[in-house]
Structure formats: C-alpha cells, structure tokens
mmCIF file of C-alpha atoms in Angstrom:
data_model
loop_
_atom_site.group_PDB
_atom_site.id
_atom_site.type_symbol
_atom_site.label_atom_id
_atom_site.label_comp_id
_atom_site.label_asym_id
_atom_site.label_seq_id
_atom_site.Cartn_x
_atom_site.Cartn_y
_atom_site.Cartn_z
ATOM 1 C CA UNK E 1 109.715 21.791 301.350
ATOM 2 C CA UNK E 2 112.777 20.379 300.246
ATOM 3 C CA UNK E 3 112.879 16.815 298.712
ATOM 4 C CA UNK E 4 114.481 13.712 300.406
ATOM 5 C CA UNK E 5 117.371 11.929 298.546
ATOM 6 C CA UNK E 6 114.531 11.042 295.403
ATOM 7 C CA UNK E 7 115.844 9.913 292.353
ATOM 8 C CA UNK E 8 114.279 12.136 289.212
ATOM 9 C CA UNK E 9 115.029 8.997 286.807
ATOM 10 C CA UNK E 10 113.026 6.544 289.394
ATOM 11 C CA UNK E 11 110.185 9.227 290.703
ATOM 12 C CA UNK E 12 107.472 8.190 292.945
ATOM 13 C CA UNK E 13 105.235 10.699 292.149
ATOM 14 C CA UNK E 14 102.437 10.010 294.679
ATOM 15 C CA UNK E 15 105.090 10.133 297.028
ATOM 16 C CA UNK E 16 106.489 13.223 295.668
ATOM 17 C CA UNK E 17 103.495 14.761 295.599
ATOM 18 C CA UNK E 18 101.989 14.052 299.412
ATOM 19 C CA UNK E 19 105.525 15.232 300.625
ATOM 20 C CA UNK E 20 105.075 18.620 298.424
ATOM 21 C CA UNK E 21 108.601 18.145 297.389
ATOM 22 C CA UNK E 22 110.583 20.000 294.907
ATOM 23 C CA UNK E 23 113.801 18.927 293.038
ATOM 24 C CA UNK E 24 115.761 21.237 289.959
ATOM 25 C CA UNK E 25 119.162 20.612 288.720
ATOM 26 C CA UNK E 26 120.834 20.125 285.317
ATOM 27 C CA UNK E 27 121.382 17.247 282.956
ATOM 28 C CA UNK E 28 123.566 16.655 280.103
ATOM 29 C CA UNK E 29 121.876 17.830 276.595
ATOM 30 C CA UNK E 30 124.076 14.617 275.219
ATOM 31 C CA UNK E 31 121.976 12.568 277.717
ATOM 32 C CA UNK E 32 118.810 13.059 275.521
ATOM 33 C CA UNK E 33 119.407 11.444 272.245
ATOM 34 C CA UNK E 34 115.859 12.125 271.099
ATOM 35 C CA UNK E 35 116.029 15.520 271.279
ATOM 36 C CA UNK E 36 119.904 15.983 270.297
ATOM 37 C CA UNK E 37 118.434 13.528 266.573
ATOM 38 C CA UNK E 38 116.643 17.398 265.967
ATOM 39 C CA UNK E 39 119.902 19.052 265.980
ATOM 40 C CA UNK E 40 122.193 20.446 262.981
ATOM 41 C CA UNK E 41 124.322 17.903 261.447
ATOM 42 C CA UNK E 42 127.398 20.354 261.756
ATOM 43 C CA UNK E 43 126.420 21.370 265.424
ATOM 44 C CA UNK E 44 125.238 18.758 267.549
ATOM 45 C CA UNK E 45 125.513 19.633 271.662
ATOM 46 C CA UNK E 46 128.734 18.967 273.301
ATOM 47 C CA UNK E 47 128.976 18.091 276.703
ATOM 48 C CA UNK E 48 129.076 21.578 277.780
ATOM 49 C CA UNK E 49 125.607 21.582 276.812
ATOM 50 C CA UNK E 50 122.802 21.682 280.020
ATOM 51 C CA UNK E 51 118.800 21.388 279.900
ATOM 52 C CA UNK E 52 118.197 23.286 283.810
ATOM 53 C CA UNK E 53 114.834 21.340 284.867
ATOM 54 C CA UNK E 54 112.502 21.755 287.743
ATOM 55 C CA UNK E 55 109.864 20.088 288.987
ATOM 56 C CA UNK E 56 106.982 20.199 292.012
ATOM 57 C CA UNK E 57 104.944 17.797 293.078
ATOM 58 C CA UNK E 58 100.930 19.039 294.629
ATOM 59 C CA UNK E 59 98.673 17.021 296.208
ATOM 60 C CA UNK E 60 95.214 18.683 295.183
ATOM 61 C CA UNK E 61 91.993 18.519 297.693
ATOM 62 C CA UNK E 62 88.939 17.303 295.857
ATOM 63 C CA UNK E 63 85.760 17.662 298.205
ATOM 64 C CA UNK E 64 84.201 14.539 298.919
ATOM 65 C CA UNK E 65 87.533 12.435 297.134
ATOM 66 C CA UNK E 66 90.406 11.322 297.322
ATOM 67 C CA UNK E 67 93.160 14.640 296.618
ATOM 68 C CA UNK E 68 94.487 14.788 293.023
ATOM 69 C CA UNK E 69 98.100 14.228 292.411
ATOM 70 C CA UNK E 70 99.913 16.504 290.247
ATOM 71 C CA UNK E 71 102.835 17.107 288.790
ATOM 72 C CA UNK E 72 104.561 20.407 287.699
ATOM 73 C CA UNK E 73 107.957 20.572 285.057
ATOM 74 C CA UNK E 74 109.396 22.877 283.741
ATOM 75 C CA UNK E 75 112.688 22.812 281.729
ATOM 76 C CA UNK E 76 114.738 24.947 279.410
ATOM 77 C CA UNK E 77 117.191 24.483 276.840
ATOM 78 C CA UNK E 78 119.146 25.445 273.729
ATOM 79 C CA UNK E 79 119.932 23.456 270.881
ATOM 80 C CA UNK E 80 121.446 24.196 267.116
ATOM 81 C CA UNK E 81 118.613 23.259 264.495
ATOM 82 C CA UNK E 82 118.826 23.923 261.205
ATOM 83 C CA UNK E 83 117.619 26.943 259.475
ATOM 84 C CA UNK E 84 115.175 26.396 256.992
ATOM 85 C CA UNK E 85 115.466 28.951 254.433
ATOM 86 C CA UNK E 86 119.303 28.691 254.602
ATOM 87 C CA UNK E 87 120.336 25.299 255.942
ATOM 88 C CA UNK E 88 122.617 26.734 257.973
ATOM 89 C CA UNK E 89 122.752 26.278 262.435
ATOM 90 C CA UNK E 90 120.353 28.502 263.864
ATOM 91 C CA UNK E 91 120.631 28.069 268.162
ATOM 92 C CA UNK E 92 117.054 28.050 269.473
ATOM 93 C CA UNK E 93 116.166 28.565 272.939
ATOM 94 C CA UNK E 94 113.563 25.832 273.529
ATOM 95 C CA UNK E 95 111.167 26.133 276.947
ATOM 96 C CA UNK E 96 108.496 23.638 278.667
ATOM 97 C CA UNK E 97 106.357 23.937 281.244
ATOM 98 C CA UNK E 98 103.824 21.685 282.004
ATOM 99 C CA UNK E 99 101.321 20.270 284.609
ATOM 100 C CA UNK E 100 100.757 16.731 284.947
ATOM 101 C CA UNK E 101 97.793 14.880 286.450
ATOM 102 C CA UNK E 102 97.918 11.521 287.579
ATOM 103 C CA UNK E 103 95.464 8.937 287.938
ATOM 104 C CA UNK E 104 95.187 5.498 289.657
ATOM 105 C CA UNK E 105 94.336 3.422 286.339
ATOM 106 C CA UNK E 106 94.289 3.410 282.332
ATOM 107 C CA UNK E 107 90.961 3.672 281.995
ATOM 108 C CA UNK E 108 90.278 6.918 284.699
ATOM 109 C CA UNK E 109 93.018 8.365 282.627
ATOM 110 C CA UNK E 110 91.090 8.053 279.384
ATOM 111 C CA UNK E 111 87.832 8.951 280.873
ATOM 112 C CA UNK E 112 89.551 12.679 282.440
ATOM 113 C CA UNK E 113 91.237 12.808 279.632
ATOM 114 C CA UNK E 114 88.412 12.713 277.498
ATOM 115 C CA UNK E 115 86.237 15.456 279.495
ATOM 116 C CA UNK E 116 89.005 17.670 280.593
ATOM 117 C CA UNK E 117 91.636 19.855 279.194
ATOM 118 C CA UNK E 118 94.338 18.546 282.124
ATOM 119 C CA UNK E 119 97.417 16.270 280.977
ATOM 120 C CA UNK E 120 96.387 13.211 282.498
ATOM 121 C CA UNK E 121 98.791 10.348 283.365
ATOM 122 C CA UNK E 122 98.897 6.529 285.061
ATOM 123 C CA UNK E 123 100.344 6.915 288.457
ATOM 124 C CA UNK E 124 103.821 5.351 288.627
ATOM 125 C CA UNK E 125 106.309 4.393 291.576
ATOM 126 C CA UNK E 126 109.568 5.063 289.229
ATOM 127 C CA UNK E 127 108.290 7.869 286.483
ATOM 128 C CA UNK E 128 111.533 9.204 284.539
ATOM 129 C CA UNK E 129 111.322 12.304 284.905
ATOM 130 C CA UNK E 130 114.422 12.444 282.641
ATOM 131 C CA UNK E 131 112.125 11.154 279.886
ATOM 132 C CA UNK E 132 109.329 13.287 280.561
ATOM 133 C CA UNK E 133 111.267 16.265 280.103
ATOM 134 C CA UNK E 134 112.712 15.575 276.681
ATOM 135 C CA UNK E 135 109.077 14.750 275.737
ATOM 136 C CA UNK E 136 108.244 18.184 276.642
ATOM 137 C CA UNK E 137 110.983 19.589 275.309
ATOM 138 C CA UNK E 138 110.783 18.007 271.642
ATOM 139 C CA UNK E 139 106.990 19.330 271.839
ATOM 140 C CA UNK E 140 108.642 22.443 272.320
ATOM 141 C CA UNK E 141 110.517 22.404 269.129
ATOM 142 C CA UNK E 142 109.575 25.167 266.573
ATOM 143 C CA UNK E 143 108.396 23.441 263.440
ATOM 144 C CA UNK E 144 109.938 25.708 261.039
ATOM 145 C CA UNK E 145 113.204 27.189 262.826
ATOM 146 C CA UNK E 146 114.892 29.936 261.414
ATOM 147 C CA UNK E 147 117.268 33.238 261.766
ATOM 148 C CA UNK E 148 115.738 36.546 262.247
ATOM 149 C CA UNK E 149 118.400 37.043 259.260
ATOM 150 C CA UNK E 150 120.176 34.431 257.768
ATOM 151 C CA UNK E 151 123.842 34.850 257.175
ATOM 152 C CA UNK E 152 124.049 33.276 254.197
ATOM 153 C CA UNK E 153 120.662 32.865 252.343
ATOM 154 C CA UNK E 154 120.628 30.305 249.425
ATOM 155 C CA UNK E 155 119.661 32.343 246.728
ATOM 156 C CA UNK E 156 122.209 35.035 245.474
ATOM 157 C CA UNK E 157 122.382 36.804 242.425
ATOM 158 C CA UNK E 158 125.656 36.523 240.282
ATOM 159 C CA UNK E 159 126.592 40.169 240.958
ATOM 160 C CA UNK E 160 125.044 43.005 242.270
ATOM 161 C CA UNK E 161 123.535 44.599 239.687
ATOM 162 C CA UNK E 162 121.334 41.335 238.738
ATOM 163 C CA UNK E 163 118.002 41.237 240.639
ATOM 164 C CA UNK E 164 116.711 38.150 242.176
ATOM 165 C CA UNK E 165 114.715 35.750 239.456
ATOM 166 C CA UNK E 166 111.440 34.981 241.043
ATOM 167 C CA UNK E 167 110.915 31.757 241.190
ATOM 168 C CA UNK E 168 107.241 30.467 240.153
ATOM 169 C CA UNK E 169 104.809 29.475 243.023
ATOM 170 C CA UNK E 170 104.582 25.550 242.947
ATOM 171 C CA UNK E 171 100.780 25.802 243.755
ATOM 172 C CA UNK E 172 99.868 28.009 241.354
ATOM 173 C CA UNK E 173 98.693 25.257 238.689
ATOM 174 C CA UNK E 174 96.562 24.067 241.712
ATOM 175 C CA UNK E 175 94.956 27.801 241.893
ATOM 176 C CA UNK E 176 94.595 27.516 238.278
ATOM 177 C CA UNK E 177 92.937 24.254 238.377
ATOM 178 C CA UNK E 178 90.705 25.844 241.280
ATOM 179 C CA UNK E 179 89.432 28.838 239.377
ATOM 180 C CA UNK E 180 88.350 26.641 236.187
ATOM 181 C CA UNK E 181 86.224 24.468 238.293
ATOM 182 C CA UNK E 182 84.147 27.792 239.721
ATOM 183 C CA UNK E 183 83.058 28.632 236.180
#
C-alpha cells in the first residue's frame, strides 16, 4: 500500500502501521551530525553524500488482544572513518535493519522488554524516523574500521633491506605477573 502524504520526521506510527504503509527515500548524510562526528577529520561527507532509508509499518494479530504495532527500517550508508592501524580514510559501507515494537506505555515496554528478545518502544504520534535511523546506523558502525590493505601503514623501515623491529607486547609484564602467581 502506498503511504499518504506522512511526514518521516513527525511519524504516527500506529497510524502508519494500521494503514500498512510504506515510505523510502534519501536524506542528506550532512543532515545527521551524530553520525557524520564518526567520520575522518580529512573526509567528512559532502552534500553529495545520501543514507537511502526505508521503512514499513505492520499491524500484528495477537489472539485474544489487541494487534501489535511494528515497525520495520532499514537504511544504508557510506561514510569515511578512520583507519586504525594507519590513520588514514577508510570509506565503510554501513547497513541497518531493524524491527521495532511498540507499546502503549513505559512500563509494558520494560516488562516485553525484559521477557523478550523484540526492540520494544513507547508508541508515539510524531516518532523521527530521521533520528531513529542514525541511531541504527551509528550501532552499525564497525568498532575497529580498517583497510583490507592500508596504503600507507605507519611503521616503515628506513630502507629496504632493514626488517621491521618488533615492537614488545604491552601486556606481556601482565602475563608475566600472571604466571608467578600460578606457582
């Protein structure tokens, strides 16, 4: 079914949901400063820059209750992080997709949410959906980004024909320490 004229940024969700609407479309990377603060210093997004986002709303039939609302996102990305072994911008596709419950109240929330594995939320008239996408999407950030092959690693020796010094491992006084205390 195809939505009426909803605005994403002021969703009714129960709404949304009893209608079985959809709505996709594209928003400015620039728009989401939380997500852009993850990005390289040297290569922040430009306006050029998109996050393509979908979402689907579900009214759920419960036997003997009222139907459960739900909410389905999905969203994709890129965005220049920095590498971490050579500091460098490394462009990372980032992907969410998620399903949302919601729930009439705080406290049905926290009781679902404490006996079920389902993302449970407080119904709302004007949910930003904007907002709940770059949540999703910062979840979706890898926590230790990196090339496959960094163009220009950190350490390098002086000329080929010097190897690589090894560097000692910083926890190896702590496995030290660790083997004394077994004897």
């Amino acid at each position: 079914m195809k939505a009426r004229n909803r605005d994403p940024l002021r969703l009714d969700v129960e709404a949304f949901a009893k209608d079985g609407d959809e709505l996709a479309g594209e928003w400015p990377l620039t728009g989401m400063e939380r997500l852009c603060g993850s990005a390289h210093a040297e290569a922040q997004p430009g306006d050029g820059d998109r996050v393509s986002w979908e979402a689907h709303g579900e009214l759920r039939p419960v036997r003997g209750d009222r139907p459960q609302v739900w909410l389905h996102v999905a969203a994709r990305a890129r965005l220049n992080l920095e590498c971490q072994r050579c500091l460098q911008p490394v462009e990372v596709p980032l992907a969410a997709q998620r399903s949302f419950r919601f729930v009439q109240d705080e406290a049905t929330a926290a009781e679902i949410d404490a006996d079920s594995e389902d993302d449970v939320l407080v119904l709302t008239r004007a949910l930003d959906l904007c907002g709940l996408i770059e949540d999703e999407l910062i979840l979706a950030l890898p926590l230790v980004p990196r090339h496959d092959e960094c163009p220009r690693p950190l350490a390098v020796p002086a000329s080929a024909d010097e190897p690589l010094q090894e560097r000692p491992n910083p926890f190896a006084a702590l496995a030290a320490l660790k083997g004394k205390s077994r004897h």
